[in-house]
XYZ file of C-alpha atoms in Angstrom:
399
model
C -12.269 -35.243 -40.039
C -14.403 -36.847 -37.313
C -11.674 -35.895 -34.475
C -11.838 -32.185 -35.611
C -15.878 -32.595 -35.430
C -15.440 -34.005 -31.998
C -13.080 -31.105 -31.100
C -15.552 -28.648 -31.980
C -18.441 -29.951 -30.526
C -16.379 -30.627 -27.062
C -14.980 -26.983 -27.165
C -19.158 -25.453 -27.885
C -20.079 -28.223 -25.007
C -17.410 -26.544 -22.739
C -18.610 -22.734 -23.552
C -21.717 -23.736 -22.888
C -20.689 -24.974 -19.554
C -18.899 -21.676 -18.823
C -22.063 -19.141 -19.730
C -24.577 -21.149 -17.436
C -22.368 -21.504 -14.748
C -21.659 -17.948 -14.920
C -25.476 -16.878 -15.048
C -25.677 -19.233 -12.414
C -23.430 -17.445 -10.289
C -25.006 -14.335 -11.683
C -28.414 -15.154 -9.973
C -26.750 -16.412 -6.788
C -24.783 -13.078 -6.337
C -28.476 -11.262 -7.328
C -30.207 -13.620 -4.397
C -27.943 -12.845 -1.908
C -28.058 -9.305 -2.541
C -31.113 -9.063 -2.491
C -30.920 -10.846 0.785
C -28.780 -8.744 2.287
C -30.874 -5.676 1.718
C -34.034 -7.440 3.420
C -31.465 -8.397 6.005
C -30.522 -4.389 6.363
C -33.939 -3.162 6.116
C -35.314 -5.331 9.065
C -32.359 -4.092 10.934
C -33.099 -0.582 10.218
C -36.848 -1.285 11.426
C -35.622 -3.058 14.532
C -33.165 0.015 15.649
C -35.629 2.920 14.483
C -36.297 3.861 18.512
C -32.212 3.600 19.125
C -31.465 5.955 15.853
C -34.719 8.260 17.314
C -32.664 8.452 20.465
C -29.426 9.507 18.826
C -31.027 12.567 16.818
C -33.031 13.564 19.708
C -29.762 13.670 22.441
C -26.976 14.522 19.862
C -26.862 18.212 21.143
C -27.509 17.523 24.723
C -25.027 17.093 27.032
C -23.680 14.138 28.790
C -22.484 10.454 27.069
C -24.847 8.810 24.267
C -25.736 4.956 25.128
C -23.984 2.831 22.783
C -26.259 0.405 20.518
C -27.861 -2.251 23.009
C -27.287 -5.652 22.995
C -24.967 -8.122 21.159
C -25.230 -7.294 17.994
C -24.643 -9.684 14.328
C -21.934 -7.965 11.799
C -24.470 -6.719 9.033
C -26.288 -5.094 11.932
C -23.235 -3.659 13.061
C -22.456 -2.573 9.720
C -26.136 -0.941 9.547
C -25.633 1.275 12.610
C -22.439 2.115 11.688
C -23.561 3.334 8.006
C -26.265 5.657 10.170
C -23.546 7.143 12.119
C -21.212 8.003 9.001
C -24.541 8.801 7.193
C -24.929 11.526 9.819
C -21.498 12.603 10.716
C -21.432 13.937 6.700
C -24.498 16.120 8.053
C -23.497 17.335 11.314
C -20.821 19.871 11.879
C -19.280 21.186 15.122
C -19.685 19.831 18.537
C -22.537 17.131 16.840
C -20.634 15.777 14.526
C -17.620 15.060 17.151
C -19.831 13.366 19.504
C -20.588 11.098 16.734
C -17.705 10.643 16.043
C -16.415 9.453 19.637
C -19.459 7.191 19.541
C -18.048 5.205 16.864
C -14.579 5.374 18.777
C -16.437 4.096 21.662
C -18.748 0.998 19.874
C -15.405 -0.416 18.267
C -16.291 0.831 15.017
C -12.998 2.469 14.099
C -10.990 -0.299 16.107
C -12.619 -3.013 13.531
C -11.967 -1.409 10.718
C -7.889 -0.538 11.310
C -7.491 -4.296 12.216
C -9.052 -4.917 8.565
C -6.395 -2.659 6.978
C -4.111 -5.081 7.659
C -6.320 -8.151 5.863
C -4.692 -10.011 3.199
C -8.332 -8.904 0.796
C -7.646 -5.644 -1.087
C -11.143 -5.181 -1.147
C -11.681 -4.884 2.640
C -8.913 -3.012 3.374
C -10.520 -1.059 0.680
C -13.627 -0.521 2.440
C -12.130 -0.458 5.352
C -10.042 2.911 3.992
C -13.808 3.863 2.610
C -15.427 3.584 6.330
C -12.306 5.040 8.428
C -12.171 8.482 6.091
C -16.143 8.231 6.885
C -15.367 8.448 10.385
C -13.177 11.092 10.686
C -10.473 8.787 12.412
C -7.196 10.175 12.568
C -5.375 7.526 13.783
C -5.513 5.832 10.280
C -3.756 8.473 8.691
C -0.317 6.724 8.742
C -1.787 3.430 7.508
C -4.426 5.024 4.725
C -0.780 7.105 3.263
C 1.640 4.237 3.340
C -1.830 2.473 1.538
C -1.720 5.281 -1.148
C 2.163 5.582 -1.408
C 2.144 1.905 -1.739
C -0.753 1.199 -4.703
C -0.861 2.325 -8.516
C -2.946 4.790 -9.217
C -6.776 4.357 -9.956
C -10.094 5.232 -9.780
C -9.748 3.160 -5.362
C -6.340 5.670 -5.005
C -8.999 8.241 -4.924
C -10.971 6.772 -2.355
C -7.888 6.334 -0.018
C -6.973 10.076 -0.752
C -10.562 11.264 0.399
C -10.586 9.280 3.737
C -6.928 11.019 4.107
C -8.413 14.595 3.551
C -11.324 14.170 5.519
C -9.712 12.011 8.670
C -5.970 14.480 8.815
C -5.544 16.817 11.960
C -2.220 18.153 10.429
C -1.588 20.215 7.117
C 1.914 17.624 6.345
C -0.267 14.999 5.799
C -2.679 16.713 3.131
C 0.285 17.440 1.348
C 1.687 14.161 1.188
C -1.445 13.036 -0.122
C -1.464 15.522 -2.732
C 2.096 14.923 -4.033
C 1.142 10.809 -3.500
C -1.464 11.570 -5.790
C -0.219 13.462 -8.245
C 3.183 11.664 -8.407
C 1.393 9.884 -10.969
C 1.740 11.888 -13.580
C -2.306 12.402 -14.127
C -3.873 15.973 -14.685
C -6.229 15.553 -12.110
C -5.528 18.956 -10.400
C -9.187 19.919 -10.463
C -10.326 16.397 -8.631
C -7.067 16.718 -6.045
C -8.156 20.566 -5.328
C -11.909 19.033 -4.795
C -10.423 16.487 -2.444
C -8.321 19.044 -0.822
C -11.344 20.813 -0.038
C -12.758 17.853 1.812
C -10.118 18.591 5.123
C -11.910 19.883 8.068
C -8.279 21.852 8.112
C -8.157 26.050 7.895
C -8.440 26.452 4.096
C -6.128 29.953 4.376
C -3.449 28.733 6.444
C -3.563 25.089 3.820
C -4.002 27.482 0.627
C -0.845 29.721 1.676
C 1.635 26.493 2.085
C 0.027 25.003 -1.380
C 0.815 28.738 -3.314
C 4.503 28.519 -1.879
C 5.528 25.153 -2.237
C 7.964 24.636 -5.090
C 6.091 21.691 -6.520
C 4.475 23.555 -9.520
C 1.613 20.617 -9.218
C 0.651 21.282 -5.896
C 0.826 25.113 -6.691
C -1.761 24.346 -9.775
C -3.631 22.471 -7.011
C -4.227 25.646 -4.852
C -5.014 27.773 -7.678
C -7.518 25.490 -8.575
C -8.631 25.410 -4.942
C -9.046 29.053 -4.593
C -11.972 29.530 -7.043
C -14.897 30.360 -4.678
C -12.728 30.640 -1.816
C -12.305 34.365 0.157
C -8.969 34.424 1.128
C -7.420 37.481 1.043
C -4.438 36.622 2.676
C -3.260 34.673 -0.714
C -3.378 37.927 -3.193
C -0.354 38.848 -2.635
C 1.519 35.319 -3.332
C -1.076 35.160 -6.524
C 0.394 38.408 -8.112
C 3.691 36.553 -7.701
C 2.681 33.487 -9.619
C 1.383 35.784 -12.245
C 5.237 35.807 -13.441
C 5.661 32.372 -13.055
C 7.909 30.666 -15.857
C 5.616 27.892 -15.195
C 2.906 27.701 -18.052
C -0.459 26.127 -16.454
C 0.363 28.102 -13.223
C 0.597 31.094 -15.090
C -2.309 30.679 -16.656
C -4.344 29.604 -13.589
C -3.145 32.404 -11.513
C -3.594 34.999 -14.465
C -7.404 33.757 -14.339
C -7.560 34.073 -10.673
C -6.003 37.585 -10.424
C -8.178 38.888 -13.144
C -11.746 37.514 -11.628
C -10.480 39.836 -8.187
C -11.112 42.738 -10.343
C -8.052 44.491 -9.911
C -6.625 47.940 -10.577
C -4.917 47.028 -13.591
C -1.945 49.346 -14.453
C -1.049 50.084 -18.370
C 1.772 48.178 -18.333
C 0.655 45.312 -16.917
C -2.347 45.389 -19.320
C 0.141 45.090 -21.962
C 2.654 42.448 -20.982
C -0.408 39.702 -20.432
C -2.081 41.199 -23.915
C 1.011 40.192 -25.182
C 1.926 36.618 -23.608
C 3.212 33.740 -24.899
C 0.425 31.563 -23.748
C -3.165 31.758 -25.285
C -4.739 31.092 -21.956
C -3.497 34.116 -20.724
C -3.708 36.543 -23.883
C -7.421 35.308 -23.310
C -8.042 35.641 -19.990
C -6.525 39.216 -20.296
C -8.714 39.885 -22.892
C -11.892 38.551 -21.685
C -11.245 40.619 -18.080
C -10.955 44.457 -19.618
C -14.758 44.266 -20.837
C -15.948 44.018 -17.096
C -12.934 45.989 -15.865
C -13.821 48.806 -18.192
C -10.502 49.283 -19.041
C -11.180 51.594 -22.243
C -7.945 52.316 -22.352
C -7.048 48.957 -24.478
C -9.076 49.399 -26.978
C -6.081 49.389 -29.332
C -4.912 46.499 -27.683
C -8.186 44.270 -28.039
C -8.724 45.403 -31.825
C -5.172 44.139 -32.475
C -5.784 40.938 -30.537
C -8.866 40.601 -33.126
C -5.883 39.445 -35.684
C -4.483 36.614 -32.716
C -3.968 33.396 -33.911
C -6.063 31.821 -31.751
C -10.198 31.755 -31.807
C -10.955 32.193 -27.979
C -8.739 35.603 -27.564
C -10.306 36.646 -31.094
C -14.062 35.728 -29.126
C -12.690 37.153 -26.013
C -11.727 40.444 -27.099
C -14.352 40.911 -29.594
C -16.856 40.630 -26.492
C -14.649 42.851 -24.148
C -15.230 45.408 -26.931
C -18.751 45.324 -26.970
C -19.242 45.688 -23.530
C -16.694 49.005 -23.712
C -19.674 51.225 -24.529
C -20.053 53.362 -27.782
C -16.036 53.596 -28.162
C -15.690 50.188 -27.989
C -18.491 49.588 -30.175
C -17.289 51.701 -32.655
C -14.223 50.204 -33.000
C -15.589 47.077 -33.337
C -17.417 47.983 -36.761
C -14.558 50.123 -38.036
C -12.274 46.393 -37.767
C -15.281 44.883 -39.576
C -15.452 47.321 -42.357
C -11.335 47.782 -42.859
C -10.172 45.012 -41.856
C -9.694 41.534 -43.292
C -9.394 38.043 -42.786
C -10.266 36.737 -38.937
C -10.439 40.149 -37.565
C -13.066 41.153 -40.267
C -14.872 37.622 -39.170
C -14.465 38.213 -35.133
C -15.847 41.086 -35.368
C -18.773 40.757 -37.726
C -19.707 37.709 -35.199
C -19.640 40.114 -32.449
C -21.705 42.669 -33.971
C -24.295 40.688 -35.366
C -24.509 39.231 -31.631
C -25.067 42.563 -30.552
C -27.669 43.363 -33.163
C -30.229 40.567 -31.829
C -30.261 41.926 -28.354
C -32.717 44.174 -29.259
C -36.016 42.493 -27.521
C -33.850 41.318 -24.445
C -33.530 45.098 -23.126
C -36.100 46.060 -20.601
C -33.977 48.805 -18.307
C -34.077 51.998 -19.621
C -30.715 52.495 -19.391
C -29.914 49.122 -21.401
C -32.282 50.312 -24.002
C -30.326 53.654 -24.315
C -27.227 52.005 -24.607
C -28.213 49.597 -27.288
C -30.056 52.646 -29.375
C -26.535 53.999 -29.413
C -24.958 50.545 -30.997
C -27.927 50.667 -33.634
C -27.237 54.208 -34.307
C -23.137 53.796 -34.561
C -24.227 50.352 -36.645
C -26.343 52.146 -39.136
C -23.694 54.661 -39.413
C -20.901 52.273 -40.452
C -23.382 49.836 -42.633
C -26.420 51.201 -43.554
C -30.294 50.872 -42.216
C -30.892 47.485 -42.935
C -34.149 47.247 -44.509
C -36.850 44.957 -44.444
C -37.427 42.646 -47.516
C -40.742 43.423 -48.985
C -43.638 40.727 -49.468
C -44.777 39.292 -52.872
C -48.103 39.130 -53.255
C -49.318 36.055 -55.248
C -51.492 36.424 -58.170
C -50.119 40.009 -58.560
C -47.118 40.433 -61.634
C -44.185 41.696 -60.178
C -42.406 44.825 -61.759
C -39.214 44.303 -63.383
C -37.336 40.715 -63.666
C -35.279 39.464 -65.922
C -36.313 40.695 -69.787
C -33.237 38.928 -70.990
C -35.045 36.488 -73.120
């Protein structure tokens, strides 16, 4: 009994051991933080006339003096945080002359010797501080780096200091199908890294949209929201038959928001696709397109199995004028189920915009709904007050 005692009591000795050397190391890793920022704040103060000088000659002409004297690694490391601080703020002819100036102070030299440390941490930040420099000659080593790791949230890192650092289109690809090899959906984050590249986005877009990879093709639809480039459409209305599902859907999306000319046909076949996202993209696209010609079409997709065509089209009617309208309360009053329901949703939507119309001609048009409303379901009357202390006629005389 006494042995198992002293077991216990050596095992709670030991734990406690562990937790105060561990806030111990806790408060030494706080102090010398805290150290270190002092440390970069008086370093800051000493080189405010040198980082004065920088901003004030960046657009002249002629070479920049390099920081003066011999200088300690955290001060280093300070000046070299201002440059990449202002190299993400510069662009053209400013932000290459800061970039030669780290070139030329041994900045980027520093940190490809520390890709090749033994510490995964500071090659790490090495990666972190090349990409941050624009240095293309770390290209090879950052990609064998990704190539190399499993993925996580640091592969991400490496792939942004590859985007932002590559002179040549092959190596943004390789980067992107490094990435995604993976296996993660993280299309939308690899298209925002894409987008990093001081490359030409068309000329990048157009090899993205016709490699066979259906990842990186989800990548460059994902990449074209917000982007003008009309040199793409044309290889976008081919993906809209691809057998591919999430590219399908993607470029269906993208092809709709261009507003195009849509032909009866077409109108039809993506009405009528396999895949939701499509069925709903098609559907929420004829509203603004005006395309009163599928009316038929959007009060059958009322009955679709899923809920966001069923929203989708339910809205695209609305915004079809009186027709549309109309069609939307004759589904409500003959039909049934979740076409009966999408529709009475819609309509009661439409019903409450009545004191956010200040246009005249918005005003007109939602007189017209109230008119074709009444029509189908009656003038909906107010509910009249009781007045208390006042016997109301009728009731219940059952008693």
């Amino acid at each position: 009994m006494f042995s198992h005692l002293t077991v216990a009591y050596t095992f709670i000795y030991v734990c406690l051991g562990l937790i105060a050397l561990g806030i111990i190391l806790l408060i030494q890793m706080k102090v010398s933080h805290n150290k270190e920022q002092q440390r970069r704040e008086m370093y800051e103060r000493k080189h405010h006339d040198y980082f004065m000088y920088i901003q004030a000659h960046v657009e002249n002409e002629g070479a920049l003096r390099l920081p003066p004297g011999k200088l300690k690694p955290l001060e280093r490391r300070v000046i070299q945080d201002k440059f990449m601080e202002w190299i993400e703020q510069f662009k053209g002819e400013c932000r290459d002359r800061l970039i030669q100036m780290c070139r030329d102070a041994g900045f980027v030299e520093a940190d490809l010797k520390a890709l090749g440390s033994f510490r995964y941490g500071r090659r790490l930040e090495a990666a972190y501080r090349l990409g941050g420099m624009r240095a293309e000659e770390a290209v090879p080593a950052l990609l064998k780096m990704l190539q190399e790791g499993k993925y996580s949230s640091m592969s991400i890192i490496i792939a942004r200091s590859i985007a932002k650092s590559a002179r040549k289109s092959e190596d943004v690809l390789e980067m992107l199908r490094s990435l995604l090899s993976h296996g993660k959906p993280i299309h939308h984050l690899a298209a925002d890294i894409m987008l990093e590249t001081g490359l030409d986005a068309g000329s990048l877009l157009m090899k993205l949209l016709d490699d066979q990879d259906p990842a990186l093709i989800k990548v460059g639809l994902v990449a074209m929201w917000g982007q003008a480039v009309p040199e793409v459409m044309p290889v976008l209305g081919r993906l809209v038959g691809s057998e591919e599902k999430d590219v399908r859907a993607e470029a269906v999306k993208l092809y709709l928001s261009s507003n195009p000319a849509l032909k009866d046909e077409t109108i039809v076949q993506l009405m009528n696709d396999r895949n939701w996202e499509v069925r709903a993209a098609a559907a929420k696209a004829l509203g603004p397109l005006h395309a009163a010609g599928s009316i038929p079409l959007l009060v059958k997709a009322l009955q679709d199995a899923n809920w966001k065509v069923r929203h989708n089209s339910a809205e695209s009617l609305a915004k079809l004028g009186e027709a549309g309208f109309e069609a939307l309360c004759q589904a409500a009053l003959s039909g049934a189920g979740i076409q009966r329901e999408a529709a009475l949703q819609r309509i009661e939507l439409e019903m409450e915009k009545e004191q956010e119309h200040s246009a005249i001609e918005q005003m007109v048009a939602y007189n017209k709904k109230r008119l074709i409303h009444d029509r189908y379901f009656g003038v909906k009357r107010q509910p009249v007050a009781r007045v208390t202390g006042v016997a109301a006629v009728g009731g219940d005389y059952t008693a």
